[in-house]
Amino acid sequence: MKIKKNDILPLDKYINEALYNSKYGYYMNSNPFGKDGDYITAPNISILFSEMIAVWIISFWENLKCPKKFNLIELGPGNGEMMKQILKSFNRFPAFKDCCKINILEKSNYLKKIQKQKLKNKNIKWLKNLDEISKGPNIFIANEFFDALPIKQLIKKNKKWYERNVK
């Protein structure tokens, strides 16, 4: 979709185009993460963040009574650094690791390539949509995923609600 001068788009459609347009979308053709990107996230600063997430996942699994099989799903893993460090932490817990099926949901084919390179030789399934998750207990993780979702925004003026648009 090409946005033309004087077009009026609901905010969610505008955000979707800006971030995920196959040709011009922010996340679709470059890696914005890390010291060479536009910003840096906690997993790229220190492994401590990812290790703490790994400990939380294992603790949550234990609270679920240690199911023999469960799905761990990461939503929007960016450059894959958080999952890389989480998997290193899981290596110290073989009973847990054997029960865990890793799934990743990523919209950007460009970022998927980076993730697959960083996470090569790991038993990971990249999902096209959440319908592909196999049955069983599921644990979802996401870092800054919700920051990049197209949203509806409503504003109230004179006791009436209006949808925010971009012109």
XYZ file of N, CA and C in Angstrom:
501
model
N 0.845 -1.178 0.000
C 0.000 0.000 0.000
C 0.889 1.240 0.000
N 0.598 2.149 -0.859
C 1.327 3.414 -0.887
C 0.421 4.486 -0.292
N 0.950 5.205 0.667
C 0.181 6.274 1.293
C 0.344 7.526 0.446
N -0.774 8.048 0.024
C -0.762 9.235 -0.828
C -1.008 10.489 -0.006
N -0.560 11.615 -0.538
C -0.777 12.899 0.104
C -2.274 13.074 0.350
N -2.598 13.547 1.542
C -3.977 13.786 1.993
C -4.770 12.524 2.285
N -4.133 11.336 2.218
C -4.810 10.117 2.680
C -5.072 10.239 4.178
N -6.154 9.678 4.601
C -6.458 9.598 6.025
C -6.533 8.113 6.372
N -5.656 7.693 7.278
C -5.605 6.286 7.676
C -5.843 6.157 9.170
N -6.594 5.136 9.574
C -6.660 4.850 11.005
C -5.247 4.552 11.504
N -4.981 4.879 12.761
C -3.635 4.747 13.311
C -3.080 3.331 13.158
N -3.902 2.308 13.369
C -3.391 0.939 13.261
C -2.923 0.611 11.852
N -3.625 1.080 10.838
C -3.201 0.823 9.454
C -1.913 1.587 9.131
N -1.806 2.794 9.656
C -0.596 3.588 9.445
C 0.625 2.903 10.091
N 0.469 2.471 11.343
C 1.565 1.792 12.033
C 1.951 0.521 11.285
N 0.959 -0.249 10.860
C 1.227 -1.487 10.130
C 2.034 -1.211 8.857
N 1.651 -0.193 8.128
C 2.393 0.165 6.902
C 3.806 0.614 7.221
N 3.941 1.451 8.236
C 5.260 1.988 8.586
C 6.223 0.882 9.043
N 5.704 -0.100 9.749
C 6.576 -1.138 10.300
C 6.682 -2.380 9.438
N 5.598 -2.744 8.729
C 5.552 -4.065 8.100
C 5.262 -4.077 6.607
N 5.240 -2.938 5.966
C 5.097 -2.916 4.516
C 6.262 -3.719 3.927
N 5.957 -4.640 3.006
C 6.993 -5.560 2.519
C 8.168 -4.843 1.855
N 7.930 -3.676 1.286
C 9.010 -2.964 0.606
C 9.660 -1.893 1.486
N 8.855 -1.156 2.255
C 9.380 -0.011 2.993
C 9.300 -0.146 4.514
N 8.733 -1.226 5.018
C 8.529 -1.368 6.456
C 9.818 -1.367 7.263
N 9.773 -0.701 8.392
C 10.941 -0.521 9.254
C 11.605 -1.837 9.620
N 10.814 -2.856 9.937
C 11.377 -4.142 10.357
C 11.584 -5.127 9.213
N 11.251 -4.750 8.005
C 11.216 -5.734 6.924
C 12.498 -5.845 6.103
N 13.369 -4.860 6.144
C 14.534 -4.891 5.263
C 15.856 -4.507 5.915
N 15.844 -4.331 7.224
C 17.097 -4.010 7.904
C 16.997 -4.451 9.360
N 18.141 -4.494 10.001
C 18.206 -4.887 11.401
C 18.370 -3.628 12.253
N 17.306 -3.202 12.938
C 17.395 -1.966 13.717
C 18.011 -2.149 15.104
N 18.391 -3.387 15.463
C 18.845 -3.694 16.810
C 20.358 -3.667 16.945
N 20.815 -3.367 18.143
C 22.232 -3.457 18.454
C 22.991 -2.169 18.199
N 24.300 -2.240 18.418
C 25.129 -1.032 18.328
C 25.168 -0.444 16.921
N 24.922 -1.259 15.895
C 24.896 -0.740 14.527
C 23.491 -0.362 14.072
N 22.495 -0.594 14.918
C 21.106 -0.300 14.573
C 20.656 1.031 15.137
N 19.341 1.207 15.172
C 18.757 2.454 15.672
C 18.598 2.459 17.190
N 18.495 1.287 17.783
C 18.354 1.215 19.234
C 18.845 -0.127 19.740
N 18.991 -0.194 21.048
C 19.489 -1.418 21.669
C 18.476 -1.834 22.736
N 18.259 -3.133 22.859
C 17.324 -3.651 23.849
C 18.089 -4.418 24.921
N 17.443 -4.689 26.032
C 18.093 -5.318 27.186
C 18.876 -6.587 26.832
N 18.338 -7.517 26.004
C 19.113 -8.724 25.704
C 20.432 -8.441 24.987
N 20.536 -7.302 24.329
C 21.763 -6.953 23.612
C 22.746 -6.164 24.472
N 22.327 -5.808 25.677
C 23.206 -5.080 26.594
C 23.936 -6.054 27.513
N 23.171 -7.021 28.049
C 23.743 -7.959 29.011
C 23.002 -9.292 28.935
N 23.731 -10.382 29.151
C 23.079 -11.699 29.151
C 22.226 -11.885 30.403
N 22.425 -11.048 31.414
C 21.688 -11.173 32.664
C 20.174 -11.109 32.438
N 19.724 -10.218 31.575
C 18.286 -10.090 31.294
C 17.725 -11.427 30.800
N 18.362 -12.017 29.815
C 17.895 -13.281 29.232
C 18.008 -14.422 30.239
N 19.056 -14.421 31.034
C 19.200 -15.460 32.054
C 18.068 -15.378 33.079
N 17.669 -14.180 33.443
C 16.558 -14.014 34.393
C 15.243 -14.496 33.786
N 15.057 -14.238 32.506
C 13.860 -14.740 31.818
C 13.885 -16.269 31.803
N 15.050 -16.857 31.555
C 15.179 -18.318 31.546
C 14.825 -18.903 32.911
N 15.311 -18.292 33.979
C 14.999 -18.757 35.332
C 13.495 -18.661 35.579
N 12.882 -17.566 35.153
C 11.430 -17.411 35.315
C 10.682 -18.506 34.546
N 11.102 -18.812 33.313
C 10.444 -19.856 32.502
C 10.524 -21.206 33.215
N 11.696 -21.543 33.712
C 11.873 -22.825 34.404
C 11.005 -22.865 35.662
N 10.974 -21.782 36.404
C 10.142 -21.699 37.606
C 8.656 -21.853 37.257
N 8.234 -21.218 36.184
C 6.830 -21.318 35.750
C 6.513 -22.754 35.346
N 7.426 -23.405 34.636
C 7.267 -24.815 34.252
C 7.109 -25.686 35.500
N 7.918 -25.419 36.502
C 7.801 -26.168 37.756
C 6.444 -25.935 38.415
N 5.945 -24.703 38.362
C 4.610 -24.401 38.910
C 3.503 -25.116 38.139
N 3.778 -25.443 36.882
C 2.821 -26.220 36.077
C 2.943 -27.715 36.369
N 3.747 -28.090 37.347
C 4.000 -29.484 37.741
C 4.881 -30.216 36.729
N 5.793 -29.504 36.103
C 6.810 -30.076 35.207
C 6.220 -30.966 34.102
N 5.359 -30.404 33.241
C 4.809 -31.240 32.162
C 5.914 -31.819 31.288
N 5.703 -33.043 30.822
C 6.713 -33.756 30.016
C 6.916 -33.093 28.656
N 5.906 -32.371 28.191
C 6.028 -31.610 26.940
C 5.271 -30.302 27.112
N 5.890 -29.237 26.653
C 5.217 -27.940 26.622
C 5.862 -27.090 25.546
N 5.144 -26.066 25.138
C 5.616 -25.153 24.098
C 6.080 -23.849 24.736
N 7.268 -23.419 24.337
C 7.752 -22.084 24.668
C 7.688 -21.288 23.377
N 6.937 -20.199 23.391
C 6.739 -19.400 22.185
C 7.275 -17.997 22.429
N 8.234 -17.583 21.606
C 8.703 -16.205 21.671
C 8.044 -15.425 20.550
N 7.464 -14.300 20.916
C 6.803 -13.423 19.960
C 7.742 -12.289 19.590
N 7.992 -12.112 18.294
C 8.820 -11.012 17.808
C 10.203 -10.965 18.419
N 11.041 -11.977 18.154
C 12.341 -12.056 18.822
C 13.428 -11.123 18.290
N 13.089 -10.215 17.403
C 14.097 -9.256 16.929
C 15.283 -9.944 16.294
N 16.473 -9.724 16.837
C 17.676 -10.330 16.251
C 18.000 -11.693 16.860
N 17.130 -12.213 17.737
C 17.296 -13.559 18.278
C 18.230 -13.671 19.469
N 18.757 -12.555 19.935
C 19.744 -12.594 21.021
C 19.155 -13.122 22.324
N 17.924 -12.727 22.666
C 17.343 -13.191 23.916
C 17.194 -14.716 23.911
N 16.665 -15.280 22.822
C 16.496 -16.731 22.754
C 17.850 -17.441 22.776
N 18.842 -16.870 22.122
C 20.180 -17.475 22.130
C 20.688 -17.638 23.561
N 20.559 -16.591 24.359
C 21.034 -16.635 25.738
C 20.149 -17.508 26.625
N 18.840 -17.502 26.370
C 17.922 -18.365 27.122
C 18.289 -19.830 26.898
N 18.543 -20.199 25.642
C 18.894 -21.585 25.334
C 20.203 -21.994 26.015
N 21.154 -21.081 26.099
C 22.396 -21.382 26.826
C 22.091 -21.678 28.295
N 21.193 -20.911 28.875
C 20.806 -21.143 30.270
C 20.098 -22.479 30.430
N 19.256 -22.824 29.485
C 18.521 -24.096 29.552
C 19.463 -25.297 29.542
N 20.630 -25.161 28.952
C 21.583 -26.275 28.893
C 21.974 -26.769 30.285
N 21.851 -25.920 31.284
C 22.190 -26.307 32.656
C 21.066 -27.084 33.342
N 19.930 -27.245 32.642
C 18.760 -27.919 33.213
C 18.243 -28.957 32.217
N 18.950 -30.089 32.050
C 18.605 -31.058 31.000
C 17.199 -31.639 31.117
N 16.695 -31.885 32.320
C 15.336 -32.429 32.465
C 14.312 -31.448 31.907
N 14.519 -30.191 32.202
C 13.639 -29.147 31.672
C 13.774 -29.049 30.159
N 15.005 -28.969 29.695
C 15.274 -28.771 28.264
C 14.630 -29.852 27.407
N 14.624 -31.099 27.883
C 14.037 -32.204 27.124
C 12.519 -32.071 26.964
N 11.889 -31.309 27.833
C 10.429 -31.144 27.797
C 9.980 -29.956 26.945
N 10.909 -29.095 26.619
C 10.604 -27.789 26.028
C 10.695 -27.807 24.502
N 9.595 -27.438 23.851
C 9.590 -27.284 22.395
C 9.583 -25.781 22.091
N 10.625 -25.315 21.422
C 10.800 -23.879 21.156
C 10.112 -23.496 19.852
N 9.318 -22.422 19.921
C 8.620 -21.864 18.762
C 8.895 -20.366 18.716
N 9.009 -19.844 17.508
C 9.222 -18.406 17.320
C 8.211 -17.896 16.299
N 7.584 -16.780 16.633
C 6.685 -16.101 15.699
C 7.316 -14.772 15.326
N 7.682 -14.640 14.058
C 8.325 -13.428 13.539
C 7.682 -13.070 12.214
N 7.282 -11.825 12.084
C 6.627 -11.358 10.861
C 7.625 -11.006 9.747
N 8.794 -10.555 10.124
C 9.788 -10.076 9.152
C 10.660 -11.219 8.639
N 10.626 -11.461 7.341
C 11.500 -12.471 6.748
C 12.968 -12.081 6.896
N 13.252 -10.806 6.852
C 14.624 -10.328 7.010
C 15.159 -10.693 8.401
N 14.363 -10.402 9.437
C 14.790 -10.726 10.793
C 14.815 -12.234 11.029
N 13.919 -12.972 10.371
C 13.941 -14.442 10.476
C 15.280 -14.994 10.022
N 15.824 -14.448 8.950
C 17.126 -14.907 8.451
C 18.217 -14.682 9.498
N 18.187 -13.533 10.141
C 19.164 -13.225 11.191
C 18.986 -14.193 12.361
N 17.744 -14.417 12.758
C 17.464 -15.332 13.862
C 17.937 -16.748 13.534
N 17.628 -17.207 12.326
C 18.003 -18.577 11.945
C 19.517 -18.749 11.910
N 20.226 -17.714 11.523
C 21.696 -17.769 11.534
C 22.208 -17.810 12.977
N 21.651 -16.935 13.815
C 22.099 -16.858 15.207
C 21.721 -18.107 16.000
N 20.605 -18.733 15.626
C 20.085 -19.884 16.370
C 20.217 -21.187 15.587
N 21.156 -21.220 14.640
C 21.315 -22.436 13.827
C 21.714 -23.620 14.704
N 21.349 -24.792 14.232
C 21.611 -26.048 14.944
C 20.835 -26.156 16.255
N 19.799 -25.363 16.400
C 18.911 -25.465 17.553
C 17.592 -26.044 17.046
N 16.909 -26.748 17.894
C 15.631 -27.356 17.512
C 14.510 -26.338 17.735
N 14.324 -25.473 16.745
C 13.352 -24.380 16.835
C 12.427 -24.435 15.638
N 11.154 -24.182 15.889
C 10.169 -24.098 14.807
C 9.749 -22.639 14.662
N 9.894 -22.101 13.452
C 9.400 -20.759 13.160
C 7.964 -20.892 12.690
N 7.083 -20.145 13.331
C 5.649 -20.207 13.046
C 5.245 -19.108 12.078
N 4.270 -19.414 11.235
C 3.670 -18.376 10.386
C 2.524 -17.697 11.124
N 1.852 -18.462 11.996
C 0.788 -17.904 12.830
C 0.614 -18.785 14.059
N -0.137 -18.315 15.012
C -0.280 -19.024 16.275
C -1.090 -20.313 16.159
N -1.821 -20.486 15.056
C -2.579 -21.726 14.851
C -1.657 -22.936 14.701
N -0.391 -22.716 14.421
C 0.559 -23.808 14.209
C 1.126 -24.378 15.514
N 0.792 -23.788 16.631
C 1.315 -24.277 17.906
C 0.656 -25.611 18.228
N 1.478 -26.607 18.569
C 0.926 -27.915 18.915
C 0.260 -27.843 20.292
N -0.645 -28.780 20.518
C -1.389 -28.809 21.780
C -0.457 -29.031 22.953
N -0.880 -28.538 24.078
C -0.113 -28.722 25.300
C -0.033 -27.427 26.065
N 0.571 -27.450 27.214
C 0.779 -26.192 27.935
C 1.674 -25.261 27.108
N 1.396 -23.975 27.189
C 2.151 -22.976 26.436
C 2.662 -21.892 27.371
N 3.899 -21.497 27.173
C 4.470 -20.350 27.864
C 4.905 -19.369 26.776
N 4.376 -18.168 26.837
C 4.715 -17.124 25.868
C 5.687 -16.146 26.510
N 6.676 -15.730 25.725
C 7.578 -14.664 26.150
C 7.680 -13.646 25.016
N 7.955 -12.420 25.389
C 8.110 -11.358 24.395
C 8.841 -10.195 25.041
N 9.759 -9.611 24.322
C 10.466 -8.424 24.794
C 10.236 -7.318 23.775
N 9.542 -6.304 24.184
C 9.238 -5.157 23.331
C 8.359 -5.515 22.132
N 7.738 -6.664 22.164
C 6.839 -7.098 21.092
C 5.607 -6.190 21.019
N 5.029 -5.906 22.163
C 3.791 -5.126 22.171
C 4.017 -3.677 21.753
N 5.259 -3.212 21.841
C 5.585 -1.860 21.386
C 5.435 -1.717 19.870
N 5.480 -2.837 19.159
C 5.486 -2.795 17.692
C 4.189 -3.342 17.093
N 3.122 -3.353 17.866
C 1.835 -3.811 17.333
C 1.005 -2.626 16.861
N 0.390 -2.756 15.706
C -0.546 -1.723 15.268
C -1.719 -1.660 16.250
N -2.062 -0.463 16.679
C -3.119 -0.299 17.679
C -4.201 0.653 17.200
N -5.378 0.453 17.731
C -6.452 1.438 17.588
C -6.274 2.436 18.724
N -6.525 3.696 18.444
C -6.462 4.696 19.498
C -7.708 5.564 19.390
N -8.370 5.732 20.505
C -9.588 6.536 20.544
C -9.334 7.768 21.388
N -9.965 8.871 20.984
C -9.863 10.110 21.745
C -11.279 10.613 22.014
N -11.428 11.274 23.146
C -12.736 11.794 23.529
C -12.712 13.309 23.448
N -13.651 13.846 22.677
C -13.800 15.295 22.549
C -15.274 15.634 22.697
N -15.545 16.556 23.575
C -16.932 16.995 23.787
C -17.883 15.825 24.017
N -17.480 14.901 24.891
C -18.292 13.750 25.282
C -18.544 12.745 24.159
N -17.777 12.839 23.052
C -17.897 11.876 21.954
C -16.544 11.236 21.722
N -16.565 9.959 21.317
C -15.345 9.216 21.042
C -15.060 9.213 19.544
N -13.784 9.411 19.206
C -13.337 9.396 17.822
C -12.101 8.510 17.699
N -11.998 7.869 16.557
C -10.799 7.076 16.296
C -9.706 8.002 15.801
N -8.495 7.815 16.343
C -7.356 8.628 15.891
C -6.954 8.179 14.489
N -6.732 9.155 13.627
C -6.302 8.918 12.246
C -5.029 9.697 11.982
N -4.353 9.298 10.937
C -3.130 9.986 10.510
C -3.385 10.509 9.104
N -3.034 11.781 8.871
C -3.211 12.367 7.547
C -1.847 12.700 6.981
